[in-house]
Amino acid sequence: MDCNCVSDLLLTPPVPALWTPGIAFPEWAYKPESSPGSRQIQLWHFILELLQKEEYQGVIAWQGDYGEFVIKDPDEVARLWGIRKCKPHMNYDKLSRALRYYYNKRILHKTKGKRFTYKFNFSKVVLVNYPLLDMASSPFLLAQNHFNGGAATPDCSPVTPEALQTLFPRLPESGRGPSLFERNAGAPGPDGDKLRLDTFPFLGSGAPCYSKPPSLLGPYPRSPSFDYPWGFNPYLPGAFSLNNCPKLPPGSLYSSHFYPNQLQSSLSQLPHPFSSLLPPGDAAGTERGGTNGSAGGQPPRLCIPPYPGSLSLGRTELGNGGTGVGDRERGEIGVPAGALGLGLGLGLGLGGVTVGSGGGHQSPSERRKGVKQDPESDSELEITDLSDCSSENENEPDFSLGKEPVLGARSHLLEAKSGGLGGILPPLSSLPPAVSPHPLKSLGPLTPPPSLSPSLSMVERHRETDTLKVAHS
DNA sequence: TACGGAAACG
DNA sequence: CGTTTCCGTA
């Protein structure tokens, strides 16, 4: 059934070890709301994924304003998308239709006048992915949404730098303020409820471990070393990995262990409040298998960032957090902290996997360019296996697997981790120097969790959250 | 090149 | 619901 196509990017990240780790988007993030079965990757997730990887800069890259990206090679992007979705006949025309479909949802909008150029409304994106976090923490996002959505500027740029800063504590402007986490954690109630991780997503990238957050690290690294406080990077490759394809290849990077521990790992990676949620014994580092090596002393991928205790969220502009959004109060579900934790855990998986391998992967960009598409074996990189893409592809061999090759430069990736690279987001203007982190409280090594089964409850919870997201819009 | 309606699909 | 596919229009 489904596609084994699996993906590409995810499963075989071009740069495995480096990136990694972490936690990626929680599963639920991908989730289509409550719908049980379907959780395919969404196009915008995919776009973000590509955007995040340097290898694809020749194909698609951040350019222009915040959130703005250019599809440099439409056919290639379409091809990759087709691979991912097991739609051999995908082409830019179709892909762009899907993109247009995002206009109404305000996830994306077209940058007029610039060919193949679109712009993300990150605020929206975030919401979608991290329904759990409460916006309260990040007023900007909300604000943004409103702004955007509002009549004001339709086009407008979604998340502004300022907003980002608010999101990222480290950013200068953020100053310090109340921490997001605290709030969330503290109050499960109305506020807590729906926490939208919005805040986190971007935050998420752990400095040490992950790549950059979306906007921050764009192609153009502005500030070299920018650490992210939390190691949670939704946009990491790993993040995406799971979702689509239910079945992972046996040896796939993300193995099963991935799931089990997710919770723990996730939590551990989460910022303080969350991490605290972990049961005492859990934390562990299991996950990762390794990736990195460092297993011993430090958890490689787990980067738990220091808790930014004092960041400000910037509630400023909006008046406070809350407000802007109208409903926040209402709908929320209270999610007890515990619940939250669970929820987060669920998805996050990742783990580490990072594959240690390391093999190399090469950049697509070069790959076939001259030849533009042949459906045949080109799949190059991405595809791991298409064994079966569902029905449609049957016929078409278009994607056959290729595999990726070679490696590429990963060295820079390393750097990236530290600061610069690949972030998902578009370049932000100025990044701040790192702030001094607070010691995170529960960082320590995690111990293995009991058995984590993310329980159903979690699942359910996710659903709830989902709703929110919807609501938000 | 871009847009959006409409139908269909999983 | 989120596309995928097809298509007419600008």
CSV table of C-alpha atoms (C1' of nucleotides) in Angstrom, one decimal:
chain,number,residue,atom,x,y,z
A,1,MET,CA,0.0,0.0,0.0
A,2,ASP,CA,1.1,3.1,0.5
A,3,CYS,CA,4.1,4.1,-0.7
A,4,ASN,CA,7.2,2.8,0.0
A,5,CYS,CA,8.5,5.4,-2.0
A,6,VAL,CA,9.5,6.8,0.9
A,7,SER,CA,11.2,9.3,0.8
A,8,ASP,CA,13.7,10.7,-0.1
A,9,LEU,CA,14.7,13.3,1.7
A,10,LEU,CA,13.8,12.1,4.8
A,11,LEU,CA,14.9,8.8,4.9
A,12,THR,CA,18.0,9.4,3.3
A,13,PRO,CA,19.0,12.6,4.2
A,14,PRO,CA,21.6,13.9,2.3
A,15,VAL,CA,23.5,14.7,5.1
A,16,PRO,CA,22.7,12.4,7.6
A,17,ALA,CA,24.7,12.7,10.4
A,18,LEU,CA,25.0,16.2,10.5
A,19,TRP,CA,21.7,17.3,10.5
A,20,THR,CA,19.8,15.4,12.3
A,21,PRO,CA,18.8,14.7,14.9
A,22,GLY,CA,16.6,15.7,16.4
A,23,ILE,CA,13.4,15.9,16.6
A,24,ALA,CA,11.7,16.7,13.9
A,25,PHE,CA,8.3,17.5,13.5
A,26,PRO,CA,6.2,15.6,15.6
A,27,GLU,CA,4.2,13.2,13.8
A,28,TRP,CA,1.1,14.8,14.6
A,29,ALA,CA,2.4,17.7,13.0
A,30,TYR,CA,2.0,16.1,9.8
A,31,LYS,CA,-1.1,14.9,10.6
A,32,PRO,CA,-4.0,15.7,9.0
A,33,GLU,CA,-6.1,16.5,11.5
A,34,SER,CA,-7.8,13.9,12.9
A,35,SER,CA,-7.9,11.9,10.1
A,36,PRO,CA,-6.6,8.7,11.0
A,37,GLY,CA,-5.3,7.4,8.0
A,38,SER,CA,-4.1,9.8,5.9
A,39,ARG,CA,-1.1,11.4,6.9
A,40,GLN,CA,0.8,12.2,3.9
A,41,ILE,CA,3.3,14.8,3.8
A,42,GLN,CA,2.0,18.1,2.8
A,43,LEU,CA,3.4,20.0,0.0
A,44,TRP,CA,4.4,22.9,2.1
A,45,HIS,CA,6.2,20.6,4.4
A,46,PHE,CA,8.0,19.2,1.5
A,47,ILE,CA,9.0,22.6,0.2
A,48,LEU,CA,10.3,23.6,3.6
A,49,GLU,CA,12.2,20.5,3.6
A,50,LEU,CA,13.9,21.2,0.4
A,51,LEU,CA,14.5,24.6,1.4
A,52,GLN,CA,16.3,23.5,4.4
A,53,LYS,CA,18.8,21.5,2.6
A,54,GLU,CA,21.7,23.0,0.9
A,55,GLU,CA,21.8,20.4,-1.6
A,56,TYR,CA,18.7,21.7,-3.1
A,57,GLN,CA,19.6,25.2,-3.3
A,58,GLY,CA,20.0,25.0,-7.0
A,59,VAL,CA,16.5,23.8,-7.2
A,60,ILE,CA,14.7,25.9,-4.7
A,61,ALA,CA,16.1,28.4,-2.3
A,62,TRP,CA,15.2,31.2,0.0
A,63,GLN,CA,15.4,34.4,-1.6
A,64,GLY,CA,14.1,37.8,-1.0
A,65,ASP,CA,12.0,38.6,1.9
A,66,TYR,CA,11.4,36.6,4.8
A,67,GLY,CA,9.8,33.5,3.9
A,68,GLU,CA,10.2,34.1,0.3
A,69,PHE,CA,11.6,31.4,-1.9
A,70,VAL,CA,12.2,30.9,-5.5
A,71,ILE,CA,11.8,27.7,-7.3
A,72,LYS,CA,14.7,27.7,-9.5
A,73,ASP,CA,14.0,24.5,-11.2
A,74,PRO,CA,10.3,23.9,-11.3
A,75,ASP,CA,10.5,20.7,-13.1
A,76,GLU,CA,12.9,19.3,-10.6
A,77,VAL,CA,10.9,20.4,-7.7
A,78,ALA,CA,7.9,18.8,-9.3
A,79,ARG,CA,9.8,15.7,-9.9
A,80,LEU,CA,10.9,15.5,-6.4
A,81,TRP,CA,7.4,16.1,-5.2
A,82,GLY,CA,6.1,13.5,-7.5
A,83,ILE,CA,8.6,11.1,-6.2
A,84,ARG,CA,7.6,11.8,-2.7
A,85,LYS,CA,4.0,11.4,-3.4
A,86,CYS,CA,4.5,8.6,-5.8
A,87,LYS,CA,2.9,10.6,-8.5
A,88,PRO,CA,5.0,10.0,-11.5
A,89,HIS,CA,3.1,12.4,-13.6
A,90,MET,CA,3.6,15.3,-11.4
A,91,ASN,CA,4.7,18.4,-13.1
A,92,TYR,CA,5.1,22.0,-12.1
A,93,ASP,CA,1.7,22.9,-13.4
A,94,LYS,CA,0.1,20.5,-11.0
A,95,LEU,CA,2.4,21.3,-8.2
A,96,SER,CA,1.8,24.9,-8.7
A,97,ARG,CA,-1.9,24.3,-8.5
A,98,ALA,CA,-1.4,22.8,-5.2
A,99,LEU,CA,0.6,25.7,-4.2
A,100,ARG,CA,-2.1,28.0,-5.3
A,101,TYR,CA,-4.4,26.1,-3.2
A,102,TYR,CA,-2.4,27.4,-0.3
A,103,TYR,CA,-3.2,30.9,-1.1
A,104,ASN,CA,-6.6,30.7,0.4
A,105,LYS,CA,-5.2,29.0,3.4
A,106,ARG,CA,-2.8,31.6,3.8
A,107,ILE,CA,0.0,29.3,4.1
A,108,LEU,CA,1.6,30.7,1.1
A,109,HIS,CA,1.2,33.5,-1.3
A,110,LYS,CA,2.7,34.5,-4.5
A,111,THR,CA,5.2,37.1,-4.9
A,112,LYS,CA,4.0,38.9,-7.8
A,113,GLY,CA,6.2,39.9,-10.5
A,114,LYS,CA,8.8,37.3,-9.6
A,115,ARG,CA,8.7,34.2,-11.4
A,116,PHE,CA,8.4,31.0,-9.5
A,117,THR,CA,8.6,33.0,-6.3
A,118,TYR,CA,6.3,32.3,-3.4
A,119,LYS,CA,6.3,33.4,0.1
A,120,PHE,CA,5.5,31.5,3.2
A,121,ASN,CA,3.4,32.8,5.9
A,122,PHE,CA,5.3,31.2,8.6
A,123,SER,CA,3.0,32.0,11.2
A,124,LYS,CA,0.5,30.0,9.6
A,125,VAL,CA,2.8,27.2,9.1
A,126,VAL,CA,3.8,27.2,12.6
A,127,LEU,CA,0.4,27.0,13.8
A,128,VAL,CA,-0.4,24.2,11.7
A,129,ASN,CA,2.4,22.3,12.9
A,130,TYR,CA,2.5,23.1,16.4
A,131,PRO,CA,-1.0,23.4,17.5
A,132,LEU,CA,-0.1,22.7,21.0
A,133,LEU,CA,1.7,25.7,21.8
A,134,ASP,CA,-0.1,28.5,22.9
A,135,MET,CA,0.2,31.5,21.0
A,136,ALA,CA,0.1,33.5,23.9
A,137,SER,CA,3.6,33.0,24.1
A,138,SER,CA,4.1,34.3,20.8
A,139,PRO,CA,2.0,37.1,20.0
A,140,PHE,CA,3.7,37.8,17.0
A,141,LEU,CA,2.6,34.9,15.3
A,142,LEU,CA,-0.8,35.6,16.0
A,143,ALA,CA,-0.5,39.0,15.1
A,144,GLN,CA,1.0,38.1,12.0
A,145,ASN,CA,-1.7,36.0,11.1
A,146,HIS,CA,-4.1,38.5,11.7
A,147,PHE,CA,-2.3,41.0,9.8
A,148,ASN,CA,-1.8,38.8,7.1
A,149,GLY,CA,-5.0,37.4,7.0
A,150,GLY,CA,-6.5,40.5,7.7
A,151,ALA,CA,-7.1,42.8,5.1
A,152,ALA,CA,-4.3,44.8,5.8
A,153,THR,CA,-1.7,43.3,3.8
A,154,PRO,CA,-2.6,40.5,2.0
A,155,ASP,CA,0.6,39.9,0.8
A,156,CYS,CA,2.4,40.9,3.5
A,157,SER,CA,5.1,39.3,4.9
A,158,PRO,CA,4.2,36.9,7.3
A,159,VAL,CA,6.5,36.5,10.0
A,160,THR,CA,8.6,39.4,10.3
A,161,PRO,CA,11.9,39.4,11.7
A,162,GLU,CA,10.7,40.9,14.7
A,163,ALA,CA,8.4,38.2,15.1
A,164,LEU,CA,11.0,35.7,14.7
A,165,GLN,CA,13.0,37.3,17.2
A,166,THR,CA,10.4,37.0,19.5
A,167,LEU,CA,10.3,33.5,18.8
A,168,PHE,CA,13.9,33.0,19.1
A,169,PRO,CA,15.0,34.1,22.3
A,170,ARG,CA,18.4,34.4,21.2
A,171,LEU,CA,17.6,37.0,19.0
A,172,PRO,CA,18.5,40.4,20.1
A,173,GLU,CA,15.4,41.9,20.2
A,174,SER,CA,13.8,39.5,22.0
A,175,GLY,CA,15.2,40.6,24.9
A,176,ARG,CA,14.1,38.8,27.5
A,177,GLY,CA,11.0,38.3,28.6
A,178,PRO,CA,8.9,35.9,29.9
A,179,SER,CA,9.6,32.8,28.6
A,180,LEU,CA,7.3,31.0,26.5
A,181,PHE,CA,7.7,27.9,28.2
A,182,GLU,CA,6.9,29.0,31.4
A,183,ARG,CA,3.7,30.1,30.4
A,184,ASN,CA,2.8,27.2,28.7
A,185,ALA,CA,4.0,24.9,31.1
A,186,GLY,CA,2.6,26.6,33.9
A,187,ALA,CA,-0.7,27.0,32.8
A,188,PRO,CA,-2.4,24.4,31.3
A,189,GLY,CA,-5.5,25.9,31.5
A,190,PRO,CA,-6.8,28.0,29.1
A,191,ASP,CA,-3.7,29.1,28.0
A,192,GLY,CA,-1.9,26.1,28.2
A,193,ASP,CA,-4.2,24.3,26.3
A,194,LYS,CA,-3.7,24.9,23.1
A,195,LEU,CA,-0.4,25.5,23.1
A,196,ARG,CA,0.8,26.1,20.0
A,197,LEU,CA,4.1,25.1,19.5
A,198,ASP,CA,4.4,27.7,17.2
A,199,THR,CA,6.7,29.1,19.3
A,200,PHE,CA,8.8,26.2,19.2
A,201,PRO,CA,9.2,25.3,15.8
A,202,PHE,CA,11.5,27.7,14.9
A,203,LEU,CA,13.1,27.6,18.1
A,204,GLY,CA,13.6,24.4,17.7
A,205,SER,CA,16.7,23.9,16.3
A,206,GLY,CA,19.1,23.1,18.7
A,207,ALA,CA,22.0,24.9,18.3
A,208,PRO,CA,24.3,22.3,18.6
A,209,CYS,CA,22.6,19.7,16.9
A,210,TYR,CA,20.3,21.0,14.3
A,211,SER,CA,20.3,23.0,11.4
A,212,LYS,CA,18.8,26.3,11.4
A,213,PRO,CA,15.5,27.3,11.9
A,214,PRO,CA,13.7,28.4,9.1
A,215,SER,CA,14.1,31.8,8.8
A,216,LEU,CA,17.0,32.3,10.6
A,217,LEU,CA,19.4,30.5,8.8
A,218,GLY,CA,18.9,31.0,5.4
A,219,PRO,CA,21.0,30.6,2.6
A,220,TYR,CA,22.6,33.6,3.6
A,221,PRO,CA,23.7,33.1,6.9
A,222,ARG,CA,23.7,36.3,8.5
A,223,SER,CA,25.0,35.6,11.8
A,224,PRO,CA,27.3,33.0,12.0
A,225,SER,CA,26.9,31.5,15.1
A,226,PHE,CA,23.6,31.4,16.3
A,227,ASP,CA,22.6,29.0,18.7
A,228,TYR,CA,19.3,27.9,19.2
A,229,PRO,CA,18.3,27.3,22.6
A,230,TRP,CA,16.2,24.4,22.1
A,231,GLY,CA,17.1,21.5,20.3
A,232,PHE,CA,13.9,21.0,18.6
A,233,ASN,CA,13.9,21.6,15.1
A,234,PRO,CA,10.8,20.8,13.4
A,235,TYR,CA,12.1,21.3,10.1
A,236,LEU,CA,14.8,18.9,10.3
A,237,PRO,CA,14.9,16.1,8.0
A,238,GLY,CA,14.1,13.7,10.5
A,239,ALA,CA,11.2,15.5,11.2
A,240,PHE,CA,9.7,14.7,8.1
A,241,SER,CA,10.7,11.4,7.8
A,242,LEU,CA,8.2,9.5,9.4
A,243,ASN,CA,5.2,10.5,8.3
A,244,ASN,CA,4.5,9.6,5.1
A,245,CYS,CA,5.4,6.3,4.6
A,246,PRO,CA,4.2,4.1,7.1
A,247,LYS,CA,6.5,1.5,6.4
A,248,LEU,CA,10.0,2.2,6.8
A,249,PRO,CA,12.4,0.1,5.1
A,250,PRO,CA,14.0,-2.3,7.2
A,251,GLY,CA,17.1,-0.8,7.5
A,252,SER,CA,16.0,2.5,7.3
A,253,LEU,CA,17.5,5.2,9.1
A,254,TYR,CA,14.8,5.7,11.2
A,255,SER,CA,14.1,2.6,12.7
A,256,SER,CA,11.7,1.5,15.0
A,257,HIS,CA,13.4,2.5,17.9
A,258,PHE,CA,12.7,5.7,16.7
A,259,TYR,CA,9.2,5.6,17.6
A,260,PRO,CA,9.4,4.2,20.9
A,261,ASN,CA,11.5,6.6,22.4
A,262,GLN,CA,10.3,9.4,20.7
A,263,LEU,CA,8.6,10.7,23.5
A,264,GLN,CA,11.4,10.7,25.6
A,265,SER,CA,13.7,12.1,23.3
A,266,SER,CA,11.4,14.6,22.4
A,267,LEU,CA,10.7,15.7,25.6
A,268,SER,CA,14.1,15.8,26.5
A,269,GLN,CA,14.8,18.0,23.8
A,270,LEU,CA,12.1,20.3,24.5
A,271,PRO,CA,12.7,23.2,26.4
A,272,HIS,CA,12.5,23.2,29.9
A,273,PRO,CA,9.0,22.9,30.8
A,274,PHE,CA,8.6,20.1,28.6
A,275,SER,CA,11.5,18.3,29.6
A,276,SER,CA,10.5,18.5,33.0
A,277,LEU,CA,7.5,16.6,32.1
A,278,LEU,CA,9.4,13.6,31.6
A,279,PRO,CA,9.1,11.1,34.1
A,280,PRO,CA,12.0,10.8,36.1
A,281,GLY,CA,13.4,8.0,34.6
A,282,ASP,CA,13.0,8.7,31.2
A,283,ALA,CA,14.9,10.6,29.5
A,284,ALA,CA,17.3,8.9,28.0
A,285,GLY,CA,18.9,9.1,25.3
A,286,THR,CA,18.0,6.4,23.6
A,287,GLU,CA,17.2,7.3,20.6
A,288,ARG,CA,19.6,8.2,18.8
A,289,GLY,CA,21.2,5.8,18.0
A,290,GLY,CA,23.8,7.0,17.4
A,291,THR,CA,24.4,9.1,15.4
A,292,ASN,CA,26.7,11.0,16.4
A,293,GLY,CA,28.9,9.7,18.2
A,294,SER,CA,29.3,11.2,21.0
A,295,ALA,CA,27.3,9.1,22.6
A,296,GLY,CA,28.8,8.9,25.6
A,297,GLY,CA,29.1,12.0,27.1
A,298,GLN,CA,26.7,14.0,25.5
A,299,PRO,CA,23.9,13.1,23.8
A,300,PRO,CA,24.5,13.8,20.5
A,301,ARG,CA,21.5,14.9,19.2
A,302,LEU,CA,19.8,15.8,22.1
A,303,CYS,CA,20.6,19.0,22.5
A,304,ILE,CA,18.8,20.4,25.0
A,305,PRO,CA,19.2,23.9,24.9
A,306,PRO,CA,19.3,26.0,27.7
A,307,TYR,CA,16.3,27.2,28.8
A,308,PRO,CA,15.9,30.6,27.8
A,309,GLY,CA,14.5,31.7,30.7
A,310,SER,CA,14.4,35.0,30.0
A,311,LEU,CA,13.4,35.7,26.8
A,312,SER,CA,11.0,37.9,25.9
A,313,LEU,CA,8.5,37.0,23.7
A,314,GLY,CA,7.8,40.0,22.5
A,315,ARG,CA,4.6,40.3,23.6
A,316,THR,CA,5.0,43.6,22.9
A,317,GLU,CA,3.5,44.5,19.9
A,318,LEU,CA,0.5,43.0,20.2
A,319,GLY,CA,-0.4,44.1,23.2
A,320,ASN,CA,-0.1,41.2,24.8
A,321,GLY,CA,-0.2,38.2,24.0
A,322,GLY,CA,-3.3,37.3,24.2
A,323,THR,CA,-5.3,39.3,22.7
A,324,GLY,CA,-4.8,39.4,19.4
A,325,VAL,CA,-6.2,36.4,18.8
A,326,GLY,CA,-9.5,36.1,19.4
A,327,ASP,CA,-10.1,32.9,20.4
A,328,ARG,CA,-7.5,31.7,22.2
A,329,GLU,CA,-9.2,31.5,25.2
A,330,ARG,CA,-12.1,29.7,24.2
A,331,GLY,CA,-11.2,26.9,22.6
A,332,GLU,CA,-8.5,25.7,24.3
A,333,ILE,CA,-8.3,22.7,25.8
A,334,GLY,CA,-6.6,22.5,28.7
A,335,VAL,CA,-3.8,20.5,28.3
A,336,PRO,CA,-2.2,19.6,31.3
A,337,ALA,CA,1.2,19.7,31.2
A,338,GLY,CA,1.5,16.2,31.3
A,339,ALA,CA,-0.6,15.9,28.4
A,340,LEU,CA,1.3,18.2,26.6
A,341,GLY,CA,4.3,16.4,27.1
A,342,LEU,CA,2.9,13.4,25.9
A,343,GLY,CA,1.6,14.9,22.9
A,344,LEU,CA,4.8,16.3,22.1
A,345,GLY,CA,6.5,13.1,22.6
A,346,LEU,CA,4.4,11.4,20.3
A,347,GLY,CA,5.4,12.8,17.4
A,348,LEU,CA,8.7,13.7,17.8
A,349,GLY,CA,10.4,11.2,16.8
A,350,LEU,CA,13.3,11.2,15.7
A,351,GLY,CA,15.6,10.3,16.7
A,352,GLY,CA,18.3,10.2,16.1
A,353,VAL,CA,18.8,8.4,13.7
A,354,THR,CA,20.8,10.1,12.0
A,355,VAL,CA,22.0,7.5,10.4
A,356,GLY,CA,25.2,7.3,11.1
A,357,SER,CA,26.2,6.4,8.1
A,358,GLY,CA,27.1,9.0,6.6
A,359,GLY,CA,27.3,8.2,3.4
A,360,GLY,CA,27.2,10.8,1.2
A,361,HIS,CA,24.8,12.3,-0.7
A,362,GLN,CA,25.2,14.6,-3.4
A,363,SER,CA,23.5,17.5,-4.4
A,364,PRO,CA,20.8,17.3,-6.7
A,365,SER,CA,21.5,20.4,-8.2
A,366,GLU,CA,24.0,19.2,-10.3
A,367,ARG,CA,22.7,16.1,-11.0
A,368,ARG,CA,20.8,16.1,-13.9
A,369,LYS,CA,20.4,19.3,-15.0
A,370,GLY,CA,21.1,19.1,-18.5
A,371,VAL,CA,19.0,16.4,-19.0
A,372,LYS,CA,16.1,17.6,-17.4
A,373,GLN,CA,14.0,15.1,-16.8
A,374,ASP,CA,13.9,11.8,-17.8
A,375,PRO,CA,11.7,10.0,-16.0
A,376,GLU,CA,13.6,7.1,-15.9
A,377,SER,CA,16.0,6.5,-13.7
A,378,ASP,CA,16.7,9.5,-12.3
A,379,SER,CA,15.6,9.5,-9.2
A,380,GLU,CA,18.6,10.1,-7.9
A,381,LEU,CA,18.9,11.0,-4.6
A,382,GLU,CA,15.9,10.9,-3.0
A,383,ILE,CA,14.3,7.9,-3.4
A,384,THR,CA,15.0,5.1,-1.5
A,385,ASP,CA,12.8,2.7,-2.7
A,386,LEU,CA,9.8,2.9,-4.5
A,387,SER,CA,8.8,-0.3,-4.2
A,388,ASP,CA,5.5,0.4,-4.4
A,389,CYS,CA,4.0,3.4,-5.0
A,390,SER,CA,0.5,3.0,-5.1
A,391,SER,CA,-1.4,2.6,-8.0
A,392,GLU,CA,-0.4,5.2,-10.1
A,393,ASN,CA,3.0,4.6,-10.4
A,394,GLU,CA,2.7,1.3,-11.3
A,395,ASN,CA,3.3,1.9,-14.7
A,396,GLU,CA,5.7,4.4,-14.5
A,397,PRO,CA,9.0,3.7,-13.7
A,398,ASP,CA,9.6,7.2,-13.5
A,399,PHE,CA,11.0,7.1,-10.3
A,400,SER,CA,12.9,4.2,-9.9
A,401,LEU,CA,15.2,4.4,-7.4
A,402,GLY,CA,18.1,5.8,-7.6
A,403,LYS,CA,19.9,6.4,-4.8
A,404,GLU,CA,21.9,8.8,-4.0
A,405,PRO,CA,25.1,9.1,-4.3
A,406,VAL,CA,27.6,10.6,-3.2
A,407,LEU,CA,28.2,12.7,-0.9
A,408,GLY,CA,28.6,15.9,-0.8
A,409,ALA,CA,29.9,18.2,1.2
A,410,ARG,CA,29.0,17.8,4.5
A,411,SER,CA,31.6,19.6,6.0
A,412,HIS,CA,29.9,22.6,5.9
A,413,LEU,CA,27.1,21.1,7.4
A,414,LEU,CA,28.9,20.8,10.4
A,415,GLU,CA,29.3,24.3,10.4
A,416,ALA,CA,25.8,24.7,9.9
A,417,LYS,CA,25.0,23.2,13.0
A,418,SER,CA,26.8,25.6,14.7
A,419,GLY,CA,25.4,28.3,13.1
A,420,GLY,CA,24.8,28.5,10.0
A,421,LEU,CA,23.3,26.7,7.7
A,422,GLY,CA,20.8,25.4,6.3
A,423,GLY,CA,18.2,26.7,8.0
A,424,ILE,CA,15.0,26.6,7.1
A,425,LEU,CA,14.1,29.9,7.2
A,426,PRO,CA,14.9,32.6,5.1
A,427,PRO,CA,17.5,34.8,6.1
A,428,LEU,CA,16.9,37.0,8.9
A,429,SER,CA,18.4,40.1,9.1
A,430,SER,CA,20.4,40.1,12.0
A,431,LEU,CA,21.0,37.5,14.3
A,432,PRO,CA,22.0,38.1,17.6
A,433,PRO,CA,24.7,36.8,19.4
A,434,ALA,CA,24.0,34.1,21.6
A,435,VAL,CA,22.5,34.7,24.7
A,436,SER,CA,23.6,33.1,27.7
A,437,PRO,CA,21.6,30.2,28.3
A,438,HIS,CA,20.1,29.2,31.3
A,439,PRO,CA,20.8,26.0,32.5
A,440,LEU,CA,18.2,23.8,31.7
A,441,LYS,CA,16.8,22.0,34.3
A,442,SER,CA,16.2,18.8,33.4
A,443,LEU,CA,18.7,18.2,31.0
A,444,GLY,CA,20.6,15.5,32.3
A,445,PRO,CA,20.9,12.4,30.6
A,446,LEU,CA,17.8,10.9,30.1
A,447,THR,CA,17.0,7.7,31.2
A,448,PRO,CA,15.1,5.4,29.3
A,449,PRO,CA,11.6,5.6,29.6
A,450,PRO,CA,9.5,3.1,30.8
A,451,SER,CA,7.8,2.0,28.0
A,452,LEU,CA,6.6,4.6,26.3
A,453,SER,CA,3.7,4.1,24.6
A,454,PRO,CA,2.4,7.1,23.6
A,455,SER,CA,-0.7,6.3,24.5
A,456,LEU,CA,-3.8,6.7,22.8
A,457,SER,CA,-4.5,9.5,24.8
A,458,MET,CA,-1.9,11.3,23.3
A,459,VAL,CA,-3.2,10.7,20.1
A,460,GLU,CA,-6.4,11.9,20.9
A,461,ARG,CA,-5.0,14.9,22.3
A,462,HIS,CA,-3.4,15.6,19.2
A,463,ARG,CA,-6.5,15.7,17.6
A,464,GLU,CA,-7.8,18.2,19.8
A,465,THR,CA,-5.0,20.3,19.1
A,466,ASP,CA,-5.5,20.0,15.6
A,467,THR,CA,-8.7,21.5,15.8
A,468,LEU,CA,-7.1,24.5,17.0
A,469,LYS,CA,-5.1,24.9,14.3
A,470,VAL,CA,-7.9,25.0,12.2
A,471,ALA,CA,-9.6,27.4,14.3
A,472,HIS,CA,-6.9,29.6,14.1
A,473,SER,CA,-7.2,30.3,10.6
B,1,DT,C1',3.4,32.2,-16.4
B,2,DA,C1',-0.2,32.4,-13.3
B,3,DC,C1',-4.9,31.8,-11.7
B,4,DG,C1',-8.8,29.3,-10.1
B,5,DG,C1',-13.0,26.3,-11.0
B,6,DA,C1',-14.3,21.7,-11.2
B,7,DA,C1',-14.1,16.9,-10.7
B,8,DA,C1',-11.9,13.0,-8.8
B,9,DC,C1',-9.1,10.5,-5.7
B,10,DG,C1',-7.2,8.3,-1.4
C,1,DC,C1',-9.0,17.4,3.6
C,2,DG,C1',-5.2,17.9,0.5
C,3,DT,C1',-4.1,17.4,-3.2
C,4,DT,C1',-4.1,15.6,-8.4
C,5,DT,C1',-5.6,16.2,-12.8
C,6,DC,C1',-7.6,18.9,-16.4
C,7,DC,C1',-8.7,22.9,-18.4
C,8,DG,C1',-10.2,27.6,-19.8
C,9,DT,C1',-8.8,32.3,-19.2
C,10,DA,C1',-5.7,36.2,-18.8
